[in-house]
Short mmCIF file of C-alpha atoms in Angstrom, two decimals:
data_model
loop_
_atom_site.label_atom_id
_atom_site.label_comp_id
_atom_site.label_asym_id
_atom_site.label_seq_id
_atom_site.Cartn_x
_atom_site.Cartn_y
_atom_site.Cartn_z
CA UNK A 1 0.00 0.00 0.00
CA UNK A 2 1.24 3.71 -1.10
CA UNK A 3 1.14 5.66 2.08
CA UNK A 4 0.12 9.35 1.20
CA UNK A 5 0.60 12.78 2.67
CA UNK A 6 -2.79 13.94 4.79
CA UNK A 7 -4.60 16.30 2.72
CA UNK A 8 -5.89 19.20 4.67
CA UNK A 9 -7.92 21.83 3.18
CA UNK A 10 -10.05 22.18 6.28
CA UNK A 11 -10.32 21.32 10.13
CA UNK A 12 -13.05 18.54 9.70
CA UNK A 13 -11.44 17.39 6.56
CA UNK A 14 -8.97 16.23 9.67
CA UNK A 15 -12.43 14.47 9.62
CA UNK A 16 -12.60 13.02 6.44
CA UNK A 17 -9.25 13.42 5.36
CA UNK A 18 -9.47 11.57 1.83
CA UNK A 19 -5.59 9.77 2.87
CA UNK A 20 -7.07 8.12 5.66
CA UNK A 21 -10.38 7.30 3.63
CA UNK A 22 -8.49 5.43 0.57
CA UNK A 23 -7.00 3.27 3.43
CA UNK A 24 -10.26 2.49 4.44
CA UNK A 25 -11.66 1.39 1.28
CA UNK A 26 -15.22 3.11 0.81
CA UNK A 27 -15.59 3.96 4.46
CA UNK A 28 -17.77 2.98 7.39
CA UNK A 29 -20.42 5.86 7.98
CA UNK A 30 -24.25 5.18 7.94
CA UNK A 31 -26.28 5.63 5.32
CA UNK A 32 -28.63 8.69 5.99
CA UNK A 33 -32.20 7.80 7.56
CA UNK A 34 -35.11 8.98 5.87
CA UNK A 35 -36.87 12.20 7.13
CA UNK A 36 -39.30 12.54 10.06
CA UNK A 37 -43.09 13.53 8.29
CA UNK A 38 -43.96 17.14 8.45
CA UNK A 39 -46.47 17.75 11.25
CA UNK A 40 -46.68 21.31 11.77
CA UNK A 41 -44.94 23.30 8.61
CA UNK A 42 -42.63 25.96 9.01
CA UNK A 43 -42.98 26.89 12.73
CA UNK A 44 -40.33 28.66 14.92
CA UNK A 45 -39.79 26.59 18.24
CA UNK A 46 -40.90 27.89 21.45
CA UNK A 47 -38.49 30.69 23.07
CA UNK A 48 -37.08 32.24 19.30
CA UNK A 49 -39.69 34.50 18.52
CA UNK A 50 -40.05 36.61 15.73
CA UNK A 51 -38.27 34.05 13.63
CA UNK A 52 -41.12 34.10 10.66
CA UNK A 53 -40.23 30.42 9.51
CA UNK A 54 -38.31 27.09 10.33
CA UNK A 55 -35.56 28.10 8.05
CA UNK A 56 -34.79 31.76 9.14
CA UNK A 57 -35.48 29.51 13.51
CA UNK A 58 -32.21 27.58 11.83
CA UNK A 59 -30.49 30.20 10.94
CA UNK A 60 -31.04 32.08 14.45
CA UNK A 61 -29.63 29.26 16.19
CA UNK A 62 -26.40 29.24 15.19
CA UNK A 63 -26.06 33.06 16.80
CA UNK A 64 -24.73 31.82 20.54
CA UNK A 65 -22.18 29.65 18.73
CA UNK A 66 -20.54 32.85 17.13
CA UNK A 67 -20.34 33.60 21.26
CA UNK A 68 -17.96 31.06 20.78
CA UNK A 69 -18.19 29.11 24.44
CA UNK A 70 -19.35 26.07 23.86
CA UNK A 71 -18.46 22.36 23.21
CA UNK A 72 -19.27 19.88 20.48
CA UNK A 73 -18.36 16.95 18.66
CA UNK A 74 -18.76 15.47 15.11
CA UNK A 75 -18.12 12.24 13.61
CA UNK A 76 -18.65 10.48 10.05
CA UNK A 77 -16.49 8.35 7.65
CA UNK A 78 -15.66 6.23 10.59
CA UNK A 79 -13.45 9.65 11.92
CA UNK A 80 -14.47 11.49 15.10
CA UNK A 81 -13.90 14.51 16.90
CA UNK A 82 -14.46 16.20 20.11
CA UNK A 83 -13.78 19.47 21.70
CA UNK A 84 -14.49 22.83 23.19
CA UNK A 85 -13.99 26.17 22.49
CA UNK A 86 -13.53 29.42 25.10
CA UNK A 87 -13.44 32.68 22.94
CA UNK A 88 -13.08 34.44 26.42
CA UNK A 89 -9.83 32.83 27.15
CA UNK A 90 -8.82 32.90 23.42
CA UNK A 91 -8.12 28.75 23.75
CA UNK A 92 -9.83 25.59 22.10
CA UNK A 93 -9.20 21.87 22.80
CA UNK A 94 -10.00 19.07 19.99
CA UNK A 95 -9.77 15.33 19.98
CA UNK A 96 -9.89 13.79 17.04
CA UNK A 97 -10.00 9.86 15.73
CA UNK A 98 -9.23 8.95 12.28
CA UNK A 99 -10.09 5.39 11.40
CA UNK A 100 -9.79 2.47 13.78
CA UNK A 101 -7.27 -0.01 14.87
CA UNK A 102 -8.60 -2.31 12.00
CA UNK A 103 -7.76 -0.23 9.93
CA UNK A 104 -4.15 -0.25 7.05
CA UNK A 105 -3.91 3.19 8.82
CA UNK A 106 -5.16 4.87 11.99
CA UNK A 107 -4.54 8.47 13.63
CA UNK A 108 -5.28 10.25 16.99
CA UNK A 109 -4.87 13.88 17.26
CA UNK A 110 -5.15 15.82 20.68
CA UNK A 111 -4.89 19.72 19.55
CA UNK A 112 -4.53 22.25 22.17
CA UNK A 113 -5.04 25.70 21.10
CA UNK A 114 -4.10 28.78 23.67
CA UNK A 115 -3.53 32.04 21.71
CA UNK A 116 -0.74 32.37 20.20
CA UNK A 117 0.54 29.00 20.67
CA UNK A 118 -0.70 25.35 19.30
CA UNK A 119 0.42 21.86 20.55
CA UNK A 120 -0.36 18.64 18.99
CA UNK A 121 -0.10 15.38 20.23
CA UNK A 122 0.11 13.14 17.41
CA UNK A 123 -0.61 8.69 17.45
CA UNK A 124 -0.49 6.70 14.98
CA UNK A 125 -2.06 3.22 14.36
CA UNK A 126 -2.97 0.19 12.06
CA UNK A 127 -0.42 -2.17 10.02
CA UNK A 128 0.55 0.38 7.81
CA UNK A 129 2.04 2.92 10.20
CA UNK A 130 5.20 2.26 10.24
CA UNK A 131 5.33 3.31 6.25
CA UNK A 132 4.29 6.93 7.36
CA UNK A 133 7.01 9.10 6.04
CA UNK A 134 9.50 10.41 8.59
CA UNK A 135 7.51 8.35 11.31
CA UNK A 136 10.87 7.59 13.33
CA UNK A 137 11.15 11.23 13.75
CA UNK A 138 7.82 12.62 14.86
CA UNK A 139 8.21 12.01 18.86
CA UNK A 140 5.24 10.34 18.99
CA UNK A 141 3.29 10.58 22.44
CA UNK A 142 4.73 14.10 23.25
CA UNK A 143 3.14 17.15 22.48
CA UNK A 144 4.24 18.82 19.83
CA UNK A 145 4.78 22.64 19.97
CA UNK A 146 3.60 23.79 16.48
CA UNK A 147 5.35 27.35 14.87
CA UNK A 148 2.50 29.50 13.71
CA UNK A 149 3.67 30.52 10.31
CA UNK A 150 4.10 27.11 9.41
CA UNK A 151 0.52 26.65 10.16
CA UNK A 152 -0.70 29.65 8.56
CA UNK A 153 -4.06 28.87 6.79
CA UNK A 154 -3.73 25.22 7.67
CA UNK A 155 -7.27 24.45 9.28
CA UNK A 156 -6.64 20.95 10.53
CA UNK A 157 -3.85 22.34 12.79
CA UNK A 158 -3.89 25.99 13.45
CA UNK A 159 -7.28 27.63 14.88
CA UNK A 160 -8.96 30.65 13.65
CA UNK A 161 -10.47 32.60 16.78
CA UNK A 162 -11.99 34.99 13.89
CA UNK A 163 -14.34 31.99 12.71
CA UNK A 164 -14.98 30.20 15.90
CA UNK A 165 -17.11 26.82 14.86
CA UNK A 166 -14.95 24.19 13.37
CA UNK A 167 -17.97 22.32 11.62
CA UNK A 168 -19.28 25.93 10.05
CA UNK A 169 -23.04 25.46 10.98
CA UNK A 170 -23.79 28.50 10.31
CA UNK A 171 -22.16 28.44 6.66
CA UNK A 172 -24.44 25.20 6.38
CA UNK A 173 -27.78 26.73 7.19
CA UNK A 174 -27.10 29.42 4.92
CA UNK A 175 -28.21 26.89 2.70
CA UNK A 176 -30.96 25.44 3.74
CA UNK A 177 -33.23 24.97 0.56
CA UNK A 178 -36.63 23.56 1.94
CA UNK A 179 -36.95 23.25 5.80
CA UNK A 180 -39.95 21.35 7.96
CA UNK A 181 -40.67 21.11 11.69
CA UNK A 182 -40.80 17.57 12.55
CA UNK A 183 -41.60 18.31 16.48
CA UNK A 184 -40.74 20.08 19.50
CA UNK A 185 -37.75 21.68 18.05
CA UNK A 186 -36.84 19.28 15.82
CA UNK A 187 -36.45 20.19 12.06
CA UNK A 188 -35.93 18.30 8.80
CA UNK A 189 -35.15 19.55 4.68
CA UNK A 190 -32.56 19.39 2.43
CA UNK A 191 -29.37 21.64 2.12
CA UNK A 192 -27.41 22.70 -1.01
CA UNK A 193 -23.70 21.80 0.50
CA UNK A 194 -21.97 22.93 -2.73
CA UNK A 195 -21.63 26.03 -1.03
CA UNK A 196 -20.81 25.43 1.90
CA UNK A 197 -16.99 23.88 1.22
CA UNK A 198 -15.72 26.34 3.59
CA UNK A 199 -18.01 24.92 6.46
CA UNK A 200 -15.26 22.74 7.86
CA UNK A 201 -17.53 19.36 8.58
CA UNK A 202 -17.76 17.90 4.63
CA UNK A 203 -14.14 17.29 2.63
CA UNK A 204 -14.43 19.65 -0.87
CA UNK A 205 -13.56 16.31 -2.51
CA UNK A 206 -16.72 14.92 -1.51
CA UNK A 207 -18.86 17.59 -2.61
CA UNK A 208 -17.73 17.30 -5.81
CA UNK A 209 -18.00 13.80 -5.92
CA UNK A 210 -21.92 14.69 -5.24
CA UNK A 211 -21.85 16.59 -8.27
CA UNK A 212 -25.66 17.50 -8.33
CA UNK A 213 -27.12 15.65 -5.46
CA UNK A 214 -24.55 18.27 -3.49
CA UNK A 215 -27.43 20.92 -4.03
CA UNK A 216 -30.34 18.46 -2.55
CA UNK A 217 -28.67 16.89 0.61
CA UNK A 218 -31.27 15.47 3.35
CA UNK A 219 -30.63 16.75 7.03
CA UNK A 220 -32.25 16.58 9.97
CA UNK A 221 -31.46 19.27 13.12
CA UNK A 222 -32.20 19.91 16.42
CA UNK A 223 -32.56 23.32 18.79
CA UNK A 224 -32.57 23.52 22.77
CA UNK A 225 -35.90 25.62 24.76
CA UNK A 226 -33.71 28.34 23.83
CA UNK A 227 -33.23 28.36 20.38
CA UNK A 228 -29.68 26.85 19.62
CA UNK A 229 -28.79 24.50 17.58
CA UNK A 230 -27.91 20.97 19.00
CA UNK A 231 -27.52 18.66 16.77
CA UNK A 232 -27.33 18.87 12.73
CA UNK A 233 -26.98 16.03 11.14
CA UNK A 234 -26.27 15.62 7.12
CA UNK A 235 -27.45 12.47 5.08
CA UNK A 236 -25.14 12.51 2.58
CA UNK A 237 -25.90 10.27 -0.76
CA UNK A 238 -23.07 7.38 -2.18
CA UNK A 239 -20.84 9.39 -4.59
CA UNK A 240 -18.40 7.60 -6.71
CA UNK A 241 -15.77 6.06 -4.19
CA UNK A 242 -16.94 7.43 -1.32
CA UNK A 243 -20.15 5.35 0.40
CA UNK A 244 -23.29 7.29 2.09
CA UNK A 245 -22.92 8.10 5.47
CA UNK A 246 -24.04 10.61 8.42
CA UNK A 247 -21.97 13.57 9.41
CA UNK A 248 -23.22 14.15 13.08
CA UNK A 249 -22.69 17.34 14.14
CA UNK A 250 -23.80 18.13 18.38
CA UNK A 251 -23.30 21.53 20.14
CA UNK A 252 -23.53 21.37 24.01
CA UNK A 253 -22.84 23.49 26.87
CA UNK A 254 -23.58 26.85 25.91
CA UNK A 255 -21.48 29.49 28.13
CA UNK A 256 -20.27 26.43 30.30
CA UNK A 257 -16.82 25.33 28.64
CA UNK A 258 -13.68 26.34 30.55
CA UNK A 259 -10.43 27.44 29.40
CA UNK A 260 -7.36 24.88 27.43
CA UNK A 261 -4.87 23.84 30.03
CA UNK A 262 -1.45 24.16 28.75
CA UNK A 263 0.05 20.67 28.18
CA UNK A 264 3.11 20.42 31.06
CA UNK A 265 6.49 21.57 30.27
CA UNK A 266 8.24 18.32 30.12
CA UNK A 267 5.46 16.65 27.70
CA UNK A 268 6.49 19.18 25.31
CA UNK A 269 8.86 19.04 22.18
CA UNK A 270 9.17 21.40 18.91
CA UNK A 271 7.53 19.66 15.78
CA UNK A 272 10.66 18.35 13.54
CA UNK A 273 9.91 19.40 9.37
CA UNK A 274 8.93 15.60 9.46
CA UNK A 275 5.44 16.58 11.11
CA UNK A 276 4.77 19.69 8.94
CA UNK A 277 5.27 17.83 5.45
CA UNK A 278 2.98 14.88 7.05
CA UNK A 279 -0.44 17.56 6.81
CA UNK A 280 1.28 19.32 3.17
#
């Protein structure tokens, strides 16, 4: 098996970065569940009034995220990640699973973010690991401290506190092309993800893969009594190589995460060129 560089071209694409997905073969997400039935049209939930519709109710509740203290997670492709973010202390923690032990090729990221530094703490599993290029020479197990202007622009290991969501919901429900309310602040339509590549939770390569179906996507979401999003899930059709799964996308915690702790001193090492040309 070729080993290949990780493409990056956004944080979630640390998701569903297509390297890791070629190991994999067609991948090992869900195929997306059918809709809920309509049973009330285009209502806005309880406690976001003034809303008008179920689309603009969507839109609204992706305002506290831009408050950016929260924490989420989002999985699909068989990858998973996990975090928090705390604009007030300008920091941001991820966790992120790429693949499975089963797999040719497997990867663990812990990402600690505290402006202006990053550290990574990089793992690496599966039978094909050892093939990784420069692998001796990564210090794996330590955390990694990470020079900014080799980062610049690179979404999968720097963090932008100017766009503070790493899945982009709010780039997603921009558009939203027919919307329902399925319940008590549950919702249910399609979504045209072709532009949304810069939303962070779906790989550019697999929204043109989509080619037209990109513009018709199925998704289900969910808002709290207040009116913020929870959970946004995207059904997302087979496309050539790549097999139909669910991206799962939660938001919890509103105004209750707490500030990145600072990995300890003697955990820490400088990232060697090896680690930089492994996410070019």
């Amino acid at each position: 098996m070729k080993i290949r560089r990780f493409s990056a071209a956004a944080f979630a694409a640390a998701l569903l970065i297509p390297g890791l997905t070629a190991c994999n073969g067609t991948g090992t997400g869900e195929a997306g569940a059918s809709a809920s039935p309509t049973i009330s049209g285009s209502i806005a939930p309880s406690g976001t009034p003034g809303t008008g519709d179920a689309k603009q109710a969507l839109l609204n509740s992706t305002n506290a995220i831009r408050e950016g203290n929260f924490r989420f997670t989002m999985s699909g492709a068989g990858s998973t990640a996990e975090g928090q973010v705390h604009e007030p202390s300008q920091s941001a923690e991820m966790r992120m699973t790429i693949g499975d032990p089963s797999s040719d090729l497997m990867m663990k990221l812990d990402l600690i973010h505290a402006k202006p530094d990053s550290w990574v703490k990089l793992e690496l599993g599966g039978k094909a690991a050892s093939s990784v290029p420069g692998v001796q020479k990564l210090n794996l197990g330590k955390y990694q401290h990470l020079d900014q202007t080799r980062i610049k622009g690179n979404r999968a290991l720097g963090f932008d506190f100017d766009q503070l969501d790493p899945a982009g919901s709010a780039v997603l429900t921009q558009g939203i092309t027919e919307v329902r309310q399925t319940g008590d602040g549950a919702y249910a339509g399609t979504v045209d993800v072709s532009k949304a590549a810069q939303a962070g939770s779906l790989d550019p390569a697999v929204i043109t893969a989509l080619g037209a179906q990109a513009k018709t996507v199925p998704f289900t979401a969910k808002v709290d009594p207040q009116g913020r999003l929870t959970e946004l899930v995207l059904q997302v059709p087979a496309a050539g190589q790549n097999a139909a799964q669910d991206i799962k996308i939660t938001y919890s915690d509103y105004g209750n995460a707490t500030a990145a702790q600072k990995p300890p001193a003697d955990q820490v090492v400088e990232a060697p060129p090896e680690f930089y040309n492994l996410f070019n």
